[in-house]
Every structure is written in structure tokens, then in C-alpha cells.
């Protein structure tokens, strides 16, 4: 935690906060480069073309012009950072190799504009980033050295962890990210829930789990954007997001590398947890870039309860 006489925590800028962590200069540089890239992404979100790009991503989903542009912004910045060996993006089919493995280099998996289909109705969207040391991107999320997301809402905020607390920064009038919450912590028990997927396709255990949450008085809070929905669960400190296995989609919808690992790393370091119903999300050993998994993520006792319902024990 930063302690400096005469300095309000609200004046602490991202780079200074990162430098006070026990991480390499290269990682500080990399995370600041991603924060810089997000300033161009928010500009694209605010003023860019809302149409389709005429291409599809590795999931066969139609790409929007904004997906493609945001991806180019991030990738260019990562390449120019000089500290990245491999890059994987939800919008690219294969790994982009920048340079050979060498000491002090990192690999990055990211979703440049999660929830892009919500921009045309002016709802919040975000960028999600996962960082590993070395070249291997197909490793369990527990091995991440850093995870971060940038939320483009009424305000632009950036949340990161390097494994020692979860910290929130907000973009000010000068487009600098300054500290707004340090060491964000979650309660064990939730009061809101955000359930993704068509309810008529839910398995019986998930249906019963929803009834349990409603029975204990949880309020429904779902926007359809993973970043704002997770941000709400994290910042309120009392909630759960789920996107379960569905009839016809046994692995749900969300992607292990680009969405689940970074968010699970952040939520776990804030005192919450994340499971696919059987194992901790961070223990999944991914076999491919496009791997998906069901997810229950948020307050730890709600996540534990979800596992009981999913496995027929409740
Ligand atoms: P898009 O990027 O296609 O808009 O999908 C967003 C997302 O991956 C994630 O942000 C949401 O949590 C989830 O999909 C919402 O899915 P449903 O529309 O099925 O609820």
C-alpha cells in the first residue's frame, strides 16, 4: 500500500502505484502501455463506426468495426512496448508472435472490447487483459502475473491486480488514471446476482440455485456486459455473476483465456472465488485458445452454494 506524507491517495497515478508493487520495470511499462491504449479505445467507442466489419472471429462470431479497431489499437501498443513475446486476442485466430522468449518478457491474452454489441444501445463495455511471464499462453490462470480490466462507462475506470490486492483507478480530466480505491475486498455473502444465458436452457441445478438466491432476497442486476457486471459485483462487494452450462452449450459462453482467467484472478485477490461448477476457474489447464467454460464468480459463500446446487447436493 502506498503511504507518503502529504500525498492524497486521489493524486496517485497508475504508474506510481505500479512502481510501488513488487514487480519488474518491464511489467510496469507493459501495464502502463495497456492503460494508454485504452484511451484510444474509449475514443473509438465514443465516436467510431457502429457497423459490422464484414469478418468473423475465432468463435465464428461476426466482428464489428469497433472490435477490429480496438484489437488493432491494443496489438500495436503491445508490439511497440518491446516487452511482449506472444499475444492472443479474442479477435485473432492464432497467437501473434512478437519476439522469441527471453528473460523479462511477457505474454498477453486480451479481449479488446468485450460486450461490443452493447455500444449501439449505449451500455457500458470494457477491455479485459491477462498477463503471463514468458511465452506460454496455454497455462492455468493461477500462473498469471497480472490481470486488469478497463471499464468504459459513464466514467472510465481501470482495475488491476499483480497478486497483492485489487486496486481501482479512474480517468480524470487530464486522461490520467488516478487511484480511487485501494485493496478492494469482497464480503463472503452476496445481495445481487447477474445470471447470463437463456433461463429456459438452464439445467435443474442452476434453476434451483436461482430460486435459492431469490429466496434469500438477492436482487437481479444484469447488463449483458461482463466487465460492468463483474465490476458491480466487485465494487459493491456483495454479489455473484454466473453464465452456466446450457442445454446445447455444455461449456456456457464465456472464454477461459480472454474473460474468465483475468476476472477470476482479480475476484480471488479481492477475497471472492470462481468455479466452473467442478473446479476453480484458475486451475483449468486450457487446451486451446477458444476454450469456454461455465462460470460462477463472486462472493465465496455464494460460489460454494452454486457448486452444491450444480452437483445435486443442495
Ligand atoms: P458480446 O461481446 O458478443 O457482446 O458478448 C458479451 C459477452 O461475452 C459478455 O460480455 C457477457 O457477459 C455475455 O456475453 C452476455 O451474453 P448473453 O447475451 O448471452 O447474456
CSV table of C-alpha atoms in Angstrom, one decimal, residues 16 36-37 53 102-103 111 143 148 157 159 168 172 180 228 243 256 269 288 301:
chain,number,residue,atom,x,y,z
A,16,UNK,CA,3.5,5.4,-9.4
A,36,UNK,CA,-2.5,4.2,-22.7
A,37,UNK,CA,-4.1,2.0,-25.4
A,53,UNK,CA,-16.5,-5.3,-40.1
A,102,UNK,CA,13.7,-14.1,-23.4
A,103,UNK,CA,14.2,-13.2,-19.8
A,111,UNK,CA,-10.5,-9.2,-25.2
A,143,UNK,CA,0.0,-18.5,-13.2
A,148,UNK,CA,-6.6,-5.9,-15.4
A,157,UNK,CA,-12.1,3.0,-14.6
A,159,UNK,CA,-8.9,-2.2,-12.1
A,168,UNK,CA,-9.2,0.8,-8.9
A,172,UNK,CA,-9.5,12.2,-14.7
A,180,UNK,CA,-9.9,5.8,-6.3
A,228,UNK,CA,-19.7,-3.8,-15.9
A,243,UNK,CA,-23.0,-18.0,-17.0
A,256,UNK,CA,-11.3,-19.1,-20.4
A,269,UNK,CA,-7.4,-11.5,-4.9
A,288,UNK,CA,-7.0,-24.3,-27.0
A,301,UNK,CA,-20.2,-18.5,0.0
